[in-house]
CSV table of C-alpha atoms in Angstrom, one decimal:
chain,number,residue,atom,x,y,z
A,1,UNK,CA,12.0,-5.6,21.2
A,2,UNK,CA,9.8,-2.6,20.9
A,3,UNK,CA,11.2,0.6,20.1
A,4,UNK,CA,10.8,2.8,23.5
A,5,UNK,CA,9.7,6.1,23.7
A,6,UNK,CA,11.4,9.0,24.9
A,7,UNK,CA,11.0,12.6,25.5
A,8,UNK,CA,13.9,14.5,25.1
A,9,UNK,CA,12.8,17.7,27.0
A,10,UNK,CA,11.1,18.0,30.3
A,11,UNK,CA,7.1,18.7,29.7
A,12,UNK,CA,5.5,22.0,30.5
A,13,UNK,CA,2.1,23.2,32.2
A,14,UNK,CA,0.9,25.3,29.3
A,15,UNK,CA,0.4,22.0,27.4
A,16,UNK,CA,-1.8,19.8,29.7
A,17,UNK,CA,1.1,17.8,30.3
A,18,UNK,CA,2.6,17.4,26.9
A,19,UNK,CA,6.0,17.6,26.0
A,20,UNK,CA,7.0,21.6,24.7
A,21,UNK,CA,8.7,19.9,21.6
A,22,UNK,CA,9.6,16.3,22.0
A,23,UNK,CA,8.5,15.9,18.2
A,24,UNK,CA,10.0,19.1,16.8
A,25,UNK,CA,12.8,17.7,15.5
A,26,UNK,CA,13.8,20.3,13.0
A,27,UNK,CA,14.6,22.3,16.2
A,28,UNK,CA,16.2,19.7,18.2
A,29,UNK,CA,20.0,20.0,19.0
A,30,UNK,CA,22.4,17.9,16.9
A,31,UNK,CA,22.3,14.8,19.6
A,32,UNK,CA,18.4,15.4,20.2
A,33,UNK,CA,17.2,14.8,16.7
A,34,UNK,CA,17.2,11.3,16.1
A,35,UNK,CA,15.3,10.4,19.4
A,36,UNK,CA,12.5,13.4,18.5
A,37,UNK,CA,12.5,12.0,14.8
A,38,UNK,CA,11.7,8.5,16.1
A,39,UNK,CA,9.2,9.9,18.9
A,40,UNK,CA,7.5,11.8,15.3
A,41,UNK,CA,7.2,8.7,13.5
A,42,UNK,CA,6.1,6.5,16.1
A,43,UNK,CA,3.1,9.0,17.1
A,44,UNK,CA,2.2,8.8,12.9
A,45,UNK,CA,2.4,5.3,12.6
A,46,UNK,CA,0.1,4.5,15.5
A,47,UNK,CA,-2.8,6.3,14.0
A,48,UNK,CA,-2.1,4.8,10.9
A,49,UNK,CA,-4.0,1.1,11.3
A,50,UNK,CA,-7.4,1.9,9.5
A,51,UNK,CA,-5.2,3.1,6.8
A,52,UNK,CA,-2.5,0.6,6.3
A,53,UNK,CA,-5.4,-2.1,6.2
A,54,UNK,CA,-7.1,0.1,3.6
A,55,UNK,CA,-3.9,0.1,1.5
A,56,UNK,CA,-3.8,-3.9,2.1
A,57,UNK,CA,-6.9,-4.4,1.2
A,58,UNK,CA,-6.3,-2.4,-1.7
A,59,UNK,CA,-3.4,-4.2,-2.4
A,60,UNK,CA,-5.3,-7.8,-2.4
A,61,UNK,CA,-8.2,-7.0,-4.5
A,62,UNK,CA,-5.6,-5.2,-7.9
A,63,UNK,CA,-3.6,-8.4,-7.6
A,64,UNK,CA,-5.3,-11.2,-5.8
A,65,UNK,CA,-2.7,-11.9,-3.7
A,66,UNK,CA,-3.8,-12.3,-0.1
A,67,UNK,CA,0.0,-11.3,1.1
A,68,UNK,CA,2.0,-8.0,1.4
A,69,UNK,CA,5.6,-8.7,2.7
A,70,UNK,CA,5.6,-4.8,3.3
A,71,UNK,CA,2.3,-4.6,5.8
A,72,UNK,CA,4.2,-7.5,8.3
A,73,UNK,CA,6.0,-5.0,10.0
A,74,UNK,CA,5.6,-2.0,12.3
A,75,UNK,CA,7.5,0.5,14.3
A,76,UNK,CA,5.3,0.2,17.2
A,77,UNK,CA,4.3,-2.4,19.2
A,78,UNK,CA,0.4,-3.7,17.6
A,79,UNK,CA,-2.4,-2.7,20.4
A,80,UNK,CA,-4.9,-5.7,21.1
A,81,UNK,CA,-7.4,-4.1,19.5
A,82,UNK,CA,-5.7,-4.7,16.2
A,83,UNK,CA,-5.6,-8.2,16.1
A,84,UNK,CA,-9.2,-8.2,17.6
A,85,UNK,CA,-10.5,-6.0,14.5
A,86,UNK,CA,-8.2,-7.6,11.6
A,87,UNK,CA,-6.8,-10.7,13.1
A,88,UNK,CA,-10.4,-12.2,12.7
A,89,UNK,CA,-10.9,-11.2,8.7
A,90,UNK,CA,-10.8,-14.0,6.4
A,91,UNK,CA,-10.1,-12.8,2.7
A,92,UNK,CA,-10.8,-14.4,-0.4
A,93,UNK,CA,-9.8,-13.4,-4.0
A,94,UNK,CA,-12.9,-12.7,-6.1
A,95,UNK,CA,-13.6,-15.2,-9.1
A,96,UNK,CA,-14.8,-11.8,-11.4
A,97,UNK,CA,-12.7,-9.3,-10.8
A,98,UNK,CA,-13.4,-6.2,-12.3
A,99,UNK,CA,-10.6,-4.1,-9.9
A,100,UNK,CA,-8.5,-6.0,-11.5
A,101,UNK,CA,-9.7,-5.8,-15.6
A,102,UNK,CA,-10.1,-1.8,-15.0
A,103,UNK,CA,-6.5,-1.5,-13.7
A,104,UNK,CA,-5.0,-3.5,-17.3
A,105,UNK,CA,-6.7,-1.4,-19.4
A,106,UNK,CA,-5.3,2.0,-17.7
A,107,UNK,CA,-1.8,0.0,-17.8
A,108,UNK,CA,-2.0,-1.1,-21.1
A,109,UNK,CA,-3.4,1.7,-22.6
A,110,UNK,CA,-1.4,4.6,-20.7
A,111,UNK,CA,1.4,3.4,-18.3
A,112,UNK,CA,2.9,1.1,-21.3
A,113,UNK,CA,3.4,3.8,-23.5
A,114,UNK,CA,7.1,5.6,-24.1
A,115,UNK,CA,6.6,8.9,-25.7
A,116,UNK,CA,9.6,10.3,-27.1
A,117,UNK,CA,10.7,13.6,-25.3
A,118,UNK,CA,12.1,16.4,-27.2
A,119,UNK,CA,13.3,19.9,-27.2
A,120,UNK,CA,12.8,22.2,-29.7
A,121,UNK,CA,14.0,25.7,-29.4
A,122,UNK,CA,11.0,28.5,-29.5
A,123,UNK,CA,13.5,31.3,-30.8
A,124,UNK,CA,16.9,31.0,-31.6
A,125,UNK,CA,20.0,30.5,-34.4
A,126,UNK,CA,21.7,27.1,-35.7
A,127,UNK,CA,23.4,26.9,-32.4
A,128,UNK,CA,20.2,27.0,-30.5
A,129,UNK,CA,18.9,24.4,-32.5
A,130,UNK,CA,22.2,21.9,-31.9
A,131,UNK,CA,21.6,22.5,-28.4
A,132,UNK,CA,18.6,21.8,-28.8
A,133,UNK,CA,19.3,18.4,-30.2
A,134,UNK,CA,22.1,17.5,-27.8
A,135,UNK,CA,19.6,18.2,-24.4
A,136,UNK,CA,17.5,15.6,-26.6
A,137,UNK,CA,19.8,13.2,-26.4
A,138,UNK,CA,20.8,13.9,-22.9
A,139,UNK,CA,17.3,13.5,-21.6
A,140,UNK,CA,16.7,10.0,-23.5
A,141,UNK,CA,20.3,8.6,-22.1
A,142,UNK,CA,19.6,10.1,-18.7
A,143,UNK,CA,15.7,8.1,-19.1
A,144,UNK,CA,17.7,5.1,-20.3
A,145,UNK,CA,20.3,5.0,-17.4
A,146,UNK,CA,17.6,5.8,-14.6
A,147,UNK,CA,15.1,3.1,-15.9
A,148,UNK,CA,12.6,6.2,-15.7
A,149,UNK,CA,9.8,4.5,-17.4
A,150,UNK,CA,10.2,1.4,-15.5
A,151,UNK,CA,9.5,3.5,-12.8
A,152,UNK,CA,6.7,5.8,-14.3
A,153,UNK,CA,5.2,2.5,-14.5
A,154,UNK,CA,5.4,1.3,-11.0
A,155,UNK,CA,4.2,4.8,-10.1
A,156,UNK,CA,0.9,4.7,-12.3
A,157,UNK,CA,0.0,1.0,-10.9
A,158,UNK,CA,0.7,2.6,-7.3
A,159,UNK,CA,-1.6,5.8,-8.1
A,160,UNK,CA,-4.1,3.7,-9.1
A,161,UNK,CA,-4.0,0.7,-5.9
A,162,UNK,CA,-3.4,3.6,-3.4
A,163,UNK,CA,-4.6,6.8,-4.7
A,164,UNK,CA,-1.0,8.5,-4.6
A,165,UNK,CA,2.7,7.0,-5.1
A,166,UNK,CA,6.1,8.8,-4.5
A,167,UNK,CA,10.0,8.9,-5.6
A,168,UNK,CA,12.4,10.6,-4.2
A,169,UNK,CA,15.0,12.2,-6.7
A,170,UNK,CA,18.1,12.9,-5.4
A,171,UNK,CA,21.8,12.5,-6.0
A,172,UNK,CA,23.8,9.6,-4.2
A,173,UNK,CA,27.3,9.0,-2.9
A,174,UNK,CA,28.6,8.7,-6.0
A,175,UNK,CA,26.9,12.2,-7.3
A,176,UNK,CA,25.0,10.6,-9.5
A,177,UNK,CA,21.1,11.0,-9.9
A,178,UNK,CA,18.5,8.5,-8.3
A,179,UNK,CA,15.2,7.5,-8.2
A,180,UNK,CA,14.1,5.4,-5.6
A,181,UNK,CA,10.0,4.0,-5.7
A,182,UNK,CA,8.6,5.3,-2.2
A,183,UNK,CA,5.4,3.2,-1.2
A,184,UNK,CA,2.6,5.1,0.4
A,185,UNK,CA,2.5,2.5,3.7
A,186,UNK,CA,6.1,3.7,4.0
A,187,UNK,CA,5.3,7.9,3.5
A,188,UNK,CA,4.5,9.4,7.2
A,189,UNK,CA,2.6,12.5,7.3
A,190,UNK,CA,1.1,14.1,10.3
A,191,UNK,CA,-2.4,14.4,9.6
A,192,UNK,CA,-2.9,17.3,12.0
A,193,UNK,CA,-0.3,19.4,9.5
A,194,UNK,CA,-2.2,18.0,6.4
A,195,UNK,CA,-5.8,19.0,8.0
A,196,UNK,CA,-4.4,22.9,8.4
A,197,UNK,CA,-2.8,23.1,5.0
A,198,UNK,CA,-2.6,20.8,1.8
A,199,UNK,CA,1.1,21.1,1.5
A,200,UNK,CA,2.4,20.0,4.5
A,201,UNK,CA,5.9,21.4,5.8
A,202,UNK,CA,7.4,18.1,6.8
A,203,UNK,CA,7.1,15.0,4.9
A,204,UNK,CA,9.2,11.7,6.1
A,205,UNK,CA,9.6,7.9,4.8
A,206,UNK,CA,10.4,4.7,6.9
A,207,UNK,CA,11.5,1.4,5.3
A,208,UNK,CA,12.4,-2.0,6.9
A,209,UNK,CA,15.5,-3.1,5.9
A,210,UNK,CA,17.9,-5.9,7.3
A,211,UNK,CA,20.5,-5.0,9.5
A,212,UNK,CA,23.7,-6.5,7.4
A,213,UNK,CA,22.6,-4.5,4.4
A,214,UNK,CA,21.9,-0.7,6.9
A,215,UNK,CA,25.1,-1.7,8.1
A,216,UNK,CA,27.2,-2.4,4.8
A,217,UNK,CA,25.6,1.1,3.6
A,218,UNK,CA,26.1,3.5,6.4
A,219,UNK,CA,28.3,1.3,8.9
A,220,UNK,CA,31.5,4.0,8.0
A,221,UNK,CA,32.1,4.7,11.9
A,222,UNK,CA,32.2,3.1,15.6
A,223,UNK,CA,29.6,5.8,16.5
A,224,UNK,CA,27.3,4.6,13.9
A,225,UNK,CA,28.1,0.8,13.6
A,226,UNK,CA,27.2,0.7,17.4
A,227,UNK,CA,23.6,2.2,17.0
A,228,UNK,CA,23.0,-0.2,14.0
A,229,UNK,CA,23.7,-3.3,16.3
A,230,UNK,CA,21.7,-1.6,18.9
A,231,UNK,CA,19.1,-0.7,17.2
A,232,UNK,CA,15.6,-2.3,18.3
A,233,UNK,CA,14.0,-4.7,15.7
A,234,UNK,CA,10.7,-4.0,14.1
A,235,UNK,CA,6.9,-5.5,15.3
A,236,UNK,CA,4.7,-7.5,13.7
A,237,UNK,CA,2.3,-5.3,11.9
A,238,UNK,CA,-0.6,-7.3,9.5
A,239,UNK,CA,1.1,-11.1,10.2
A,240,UNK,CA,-0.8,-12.9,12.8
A,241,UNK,CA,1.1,-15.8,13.1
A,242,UNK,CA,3.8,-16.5,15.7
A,243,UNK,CA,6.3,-18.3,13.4
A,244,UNK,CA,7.6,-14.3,11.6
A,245,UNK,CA,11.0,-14.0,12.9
A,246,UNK,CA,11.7,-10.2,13.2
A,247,UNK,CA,15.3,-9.8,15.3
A,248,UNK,CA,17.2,-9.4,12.2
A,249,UNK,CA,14.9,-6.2,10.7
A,250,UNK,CA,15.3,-2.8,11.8
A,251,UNK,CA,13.5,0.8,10.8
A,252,UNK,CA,15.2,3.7,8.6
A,253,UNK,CA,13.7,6.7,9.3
A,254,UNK,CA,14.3,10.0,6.7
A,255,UNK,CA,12.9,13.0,7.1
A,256,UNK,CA,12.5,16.7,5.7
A,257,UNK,CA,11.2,20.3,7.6
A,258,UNK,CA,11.2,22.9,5.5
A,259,UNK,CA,12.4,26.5,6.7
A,260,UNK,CA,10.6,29.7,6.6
A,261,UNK,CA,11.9,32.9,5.1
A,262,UNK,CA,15.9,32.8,5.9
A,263,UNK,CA,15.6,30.3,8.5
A,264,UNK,CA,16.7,26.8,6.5
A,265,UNK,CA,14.8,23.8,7.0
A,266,UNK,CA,16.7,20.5,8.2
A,267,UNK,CA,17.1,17.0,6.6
A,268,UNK,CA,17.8,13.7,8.9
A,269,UNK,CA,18.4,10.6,8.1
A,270,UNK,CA,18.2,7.9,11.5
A,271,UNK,CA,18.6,4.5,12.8
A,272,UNK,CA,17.4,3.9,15.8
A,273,UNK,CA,18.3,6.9,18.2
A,274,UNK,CA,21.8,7.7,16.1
A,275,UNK,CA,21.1,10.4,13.1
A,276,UNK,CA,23.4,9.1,10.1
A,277,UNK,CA,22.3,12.5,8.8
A,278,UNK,CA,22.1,16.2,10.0
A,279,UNK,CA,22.0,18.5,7.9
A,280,UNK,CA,20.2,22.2,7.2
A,281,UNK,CA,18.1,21.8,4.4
A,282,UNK,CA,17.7,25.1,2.1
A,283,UNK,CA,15.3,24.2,-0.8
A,284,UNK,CA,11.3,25.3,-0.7
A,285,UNK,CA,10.2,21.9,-1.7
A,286,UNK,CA,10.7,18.2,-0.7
A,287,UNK,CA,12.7,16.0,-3.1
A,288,UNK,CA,9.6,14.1,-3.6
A,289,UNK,CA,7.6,13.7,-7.1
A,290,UNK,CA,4.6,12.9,-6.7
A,291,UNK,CA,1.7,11.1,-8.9
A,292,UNK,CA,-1.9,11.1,-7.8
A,293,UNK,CA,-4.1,9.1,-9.7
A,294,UNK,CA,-7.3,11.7,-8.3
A,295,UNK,CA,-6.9,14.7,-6.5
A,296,UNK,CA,-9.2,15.7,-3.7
A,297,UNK,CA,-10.2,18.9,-2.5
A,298,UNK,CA,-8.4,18.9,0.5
A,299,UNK,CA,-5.7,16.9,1.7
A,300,UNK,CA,-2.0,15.4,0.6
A,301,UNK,CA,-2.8,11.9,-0.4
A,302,UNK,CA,-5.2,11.2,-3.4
A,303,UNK,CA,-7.4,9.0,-4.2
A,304,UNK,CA,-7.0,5.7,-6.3
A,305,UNK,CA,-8.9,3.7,-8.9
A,306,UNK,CA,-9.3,0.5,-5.9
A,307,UNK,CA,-11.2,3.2,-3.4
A,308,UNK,CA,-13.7,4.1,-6.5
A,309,UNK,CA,-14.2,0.6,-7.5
A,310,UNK,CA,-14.4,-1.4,-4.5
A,311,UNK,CA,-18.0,-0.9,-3.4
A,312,UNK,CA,-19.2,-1.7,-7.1
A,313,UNK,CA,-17.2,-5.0,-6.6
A,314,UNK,CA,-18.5,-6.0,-3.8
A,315,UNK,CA,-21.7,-5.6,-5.1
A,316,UNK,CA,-21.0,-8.1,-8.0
A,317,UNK,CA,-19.7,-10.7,-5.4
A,318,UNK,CA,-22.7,-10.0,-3.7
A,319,UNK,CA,-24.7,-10.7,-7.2
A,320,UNK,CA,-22.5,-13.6,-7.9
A,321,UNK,CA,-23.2,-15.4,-4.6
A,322,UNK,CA,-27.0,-14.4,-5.2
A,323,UNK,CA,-26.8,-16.2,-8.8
A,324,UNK,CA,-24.9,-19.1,-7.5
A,325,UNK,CA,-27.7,-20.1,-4.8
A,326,UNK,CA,-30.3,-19.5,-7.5
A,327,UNK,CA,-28.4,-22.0,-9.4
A,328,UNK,CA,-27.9,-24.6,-6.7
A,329,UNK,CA,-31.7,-24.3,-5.3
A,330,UNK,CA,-33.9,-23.9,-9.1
A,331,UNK,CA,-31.6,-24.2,-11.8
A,332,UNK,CA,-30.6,-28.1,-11.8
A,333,UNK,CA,-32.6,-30.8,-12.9
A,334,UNK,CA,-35.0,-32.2,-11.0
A,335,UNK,CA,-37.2,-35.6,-10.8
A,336,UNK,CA,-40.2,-36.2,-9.5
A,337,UNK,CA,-40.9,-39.5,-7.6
A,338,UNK,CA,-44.4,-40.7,-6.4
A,339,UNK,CA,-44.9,-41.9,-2.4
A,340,UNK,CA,-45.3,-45.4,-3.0
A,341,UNK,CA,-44.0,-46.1,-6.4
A,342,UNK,CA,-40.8,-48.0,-5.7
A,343,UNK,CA,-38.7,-46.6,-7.7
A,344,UNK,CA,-35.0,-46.6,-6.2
A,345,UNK,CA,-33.8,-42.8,-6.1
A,346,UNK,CA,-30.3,-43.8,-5.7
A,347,UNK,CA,-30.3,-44.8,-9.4
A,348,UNK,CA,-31.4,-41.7,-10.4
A,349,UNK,CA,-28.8,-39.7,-8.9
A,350,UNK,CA,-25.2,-39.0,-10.2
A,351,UNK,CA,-25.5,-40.0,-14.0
A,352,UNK,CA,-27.4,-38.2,-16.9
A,353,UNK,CA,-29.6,-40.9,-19.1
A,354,UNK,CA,-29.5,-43.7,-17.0
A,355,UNK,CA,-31.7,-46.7,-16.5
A,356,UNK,CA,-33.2,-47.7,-13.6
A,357,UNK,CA,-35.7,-50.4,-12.1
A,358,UNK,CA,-38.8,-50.1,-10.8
A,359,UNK,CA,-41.5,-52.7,-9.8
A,360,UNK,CA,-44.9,-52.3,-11.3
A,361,UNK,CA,-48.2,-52.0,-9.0
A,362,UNK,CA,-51.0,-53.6,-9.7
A,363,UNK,CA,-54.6,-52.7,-11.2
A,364,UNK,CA,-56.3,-52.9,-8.4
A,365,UNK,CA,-53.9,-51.1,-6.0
A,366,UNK,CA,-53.9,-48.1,-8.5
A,367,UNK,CA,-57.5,-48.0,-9.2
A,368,UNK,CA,-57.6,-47.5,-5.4
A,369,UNK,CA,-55.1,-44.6,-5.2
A,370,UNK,CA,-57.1,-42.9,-8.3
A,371,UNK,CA,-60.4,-43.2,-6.3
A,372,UNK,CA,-58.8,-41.5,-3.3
A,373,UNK,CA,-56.9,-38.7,-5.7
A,374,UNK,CA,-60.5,-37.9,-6.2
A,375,UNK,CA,-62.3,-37.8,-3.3
């Protein structure tokens, strides 16, 4: 079922009717924060069509592949509009494409290389220079265990499809390091923040994940195993058909607000309306690296190689088709047959040398047609 929307406080006049802080939920009270954090998300995502189609689009031209398991899902329920715009576009995967042969050579020629990182001391004794050597060998066993150039990798073919990609570094349960690959269908970003400053104060992710594997994760209380088994399914976001069987996938929302001066900012982590985590969160940056393939003058999100290249590809489809209909209409073969001179034209057709019969005319009916080719 649709996720429902809720305000969590009552709305005031000095907002034309809008709720005072229904999606503040940085400020929210330790029960309220989930619900607001959904109620954020939810507003984000439904503004968010033209661009999640972009993205797809993106996404079938650098791979051919007509199919994104990722765009089949949504938070919010899909207006009719949507499948009135998109639900009528018919894509097809172009015979030349030159998306495509610009993205290899960027990921051959850059993304496949693994430079050797390191550290030499700028001043220092012997024992500055051992150190020196150890952090070497720290940092290329840390890139070994973290699969970091796996990942650099996935990041520059993301840069270049969608103009920016994302991973979140942090440490897990087991205090270990991470990276996880974010997507940018899956970043949320409130466009009003981004329009006032390029580096916006609250930055948030959402995946859809199955509901066995949200609950082996975080299912370590009755509180929180009850708002996993409650928690509404996802919609159907790009997938038109009817036969998409969504009951079994639910949305992870995670979020960050950073604070100003001494007041801390605040990290959540939801499910549904239950926050798994709420917690004050002190740093001045989010822990997000990001990689943008070309930065713009304004704005968060950059822009990728797929945006630049898609109008010039169009055009060559539009020059291919041009050539092909040239071909069919002026380029083949053709034979010329006189009104009246009983040749058969279906032995002509279909085979390259071939014989055929015809039945001669006579002299006197030819000197006749000759005598009105003149006149």
């Amino acid at each position: 079922m649709p996720i429902q929307r809720a305000d969590a406080v009552k709305k005031t006049s000095g907002r034309r009717g809008q709720s005072s802080d229904s999606k503040r939920w940085w400020d929210a009270p330790k029960g309220a924060s989930a619900r607001r954090l959904v109620n954020w998300a939810m507003d984000i995502e439904s503004t968010q069509w033209p661009h999640r189609f972009a993205n797809l689009t993106y996404y079938r031209y650098m791979t051919g592949r007509a199919v994104n398991p990722g765009y089949n899902f949504s938070m919010v329920s899909r207006p009719s509009s949507v499948s009135a715009i998109y639900g009528r576009s018919v894509w097809r995967p172009p015979s030349l494409n030159a998306m495509a042969q610009c993205d290899d050579v960027l990921a051959n020629r850059v993304y496949k290389s693994r430079p050797f990182i390191s550290v030499c001391p700028i001043a220092g004794d012997f024992t500055a220079r051992v150190k020196s050597k150890k952090l070497t060998r720290w940092l290329d066993a840390a890139f070994y265990d973290l699969d970091v150039w796996n990942v650099v990798e996935l990041c520059g073919q993301d840069s270049r499809m969608y103009g920016t990609s994302y991973v979140k570094v942090d440490v897990g349960v087991d205090d270990m390091p991470r990276l996880t690959r974010i997507c940018d269908d899956e970043v949320l970003l409130d466009e009003t923040e981004c329009s006032v400053s390029d580096e916006p104060r609250t930055f948030g992710f959402r995946v859809f994940v199955a509901r066995d594997e949200i609950m082996a994760r975080f299912g370590n209380t009755p509180e929180a195993i009850e708002a996993i088994n409650a928690a509404p399914s996802a919609n159907l976001g790009f997938y038109f058909g009817s036969d998409l069987d969504v009951s079994d996938v639910i949305v992870l929302i995670e979020a960050w607000h950073l604070g100003v001066m001494d007041k801390p900012g605040r990290h959540v982590l939801a499910v549904g309306n239950y926050a798994l985590t709420d917690e004050k969160y002190k740093p001045d940056h989010f822990p997000i690296a990001k990689l943008v393939y070309k930065k713009l003058s304004s704005g968060w999100r950059g822009q990728g190689l797929a945006e630049q290249v898609l109008p010039l590809q169009r055009a060559l489809e539009r020059v291919g088709a041009a050539f092909d209909e040239n071909i069919q209409r002026v380029a083949w073969p053709r034979v010329g047959i006189e009104s009246g001179s009983n040749v058969n034209e279906a032995a002509l057709a279909a085979k390259s040398a071939g014989t055929f019969k015809y039945t001669q005319r006579s002299e006197e009916h030819t000197s006749e047609l000759q005598s009105l080719t003149n006149l």
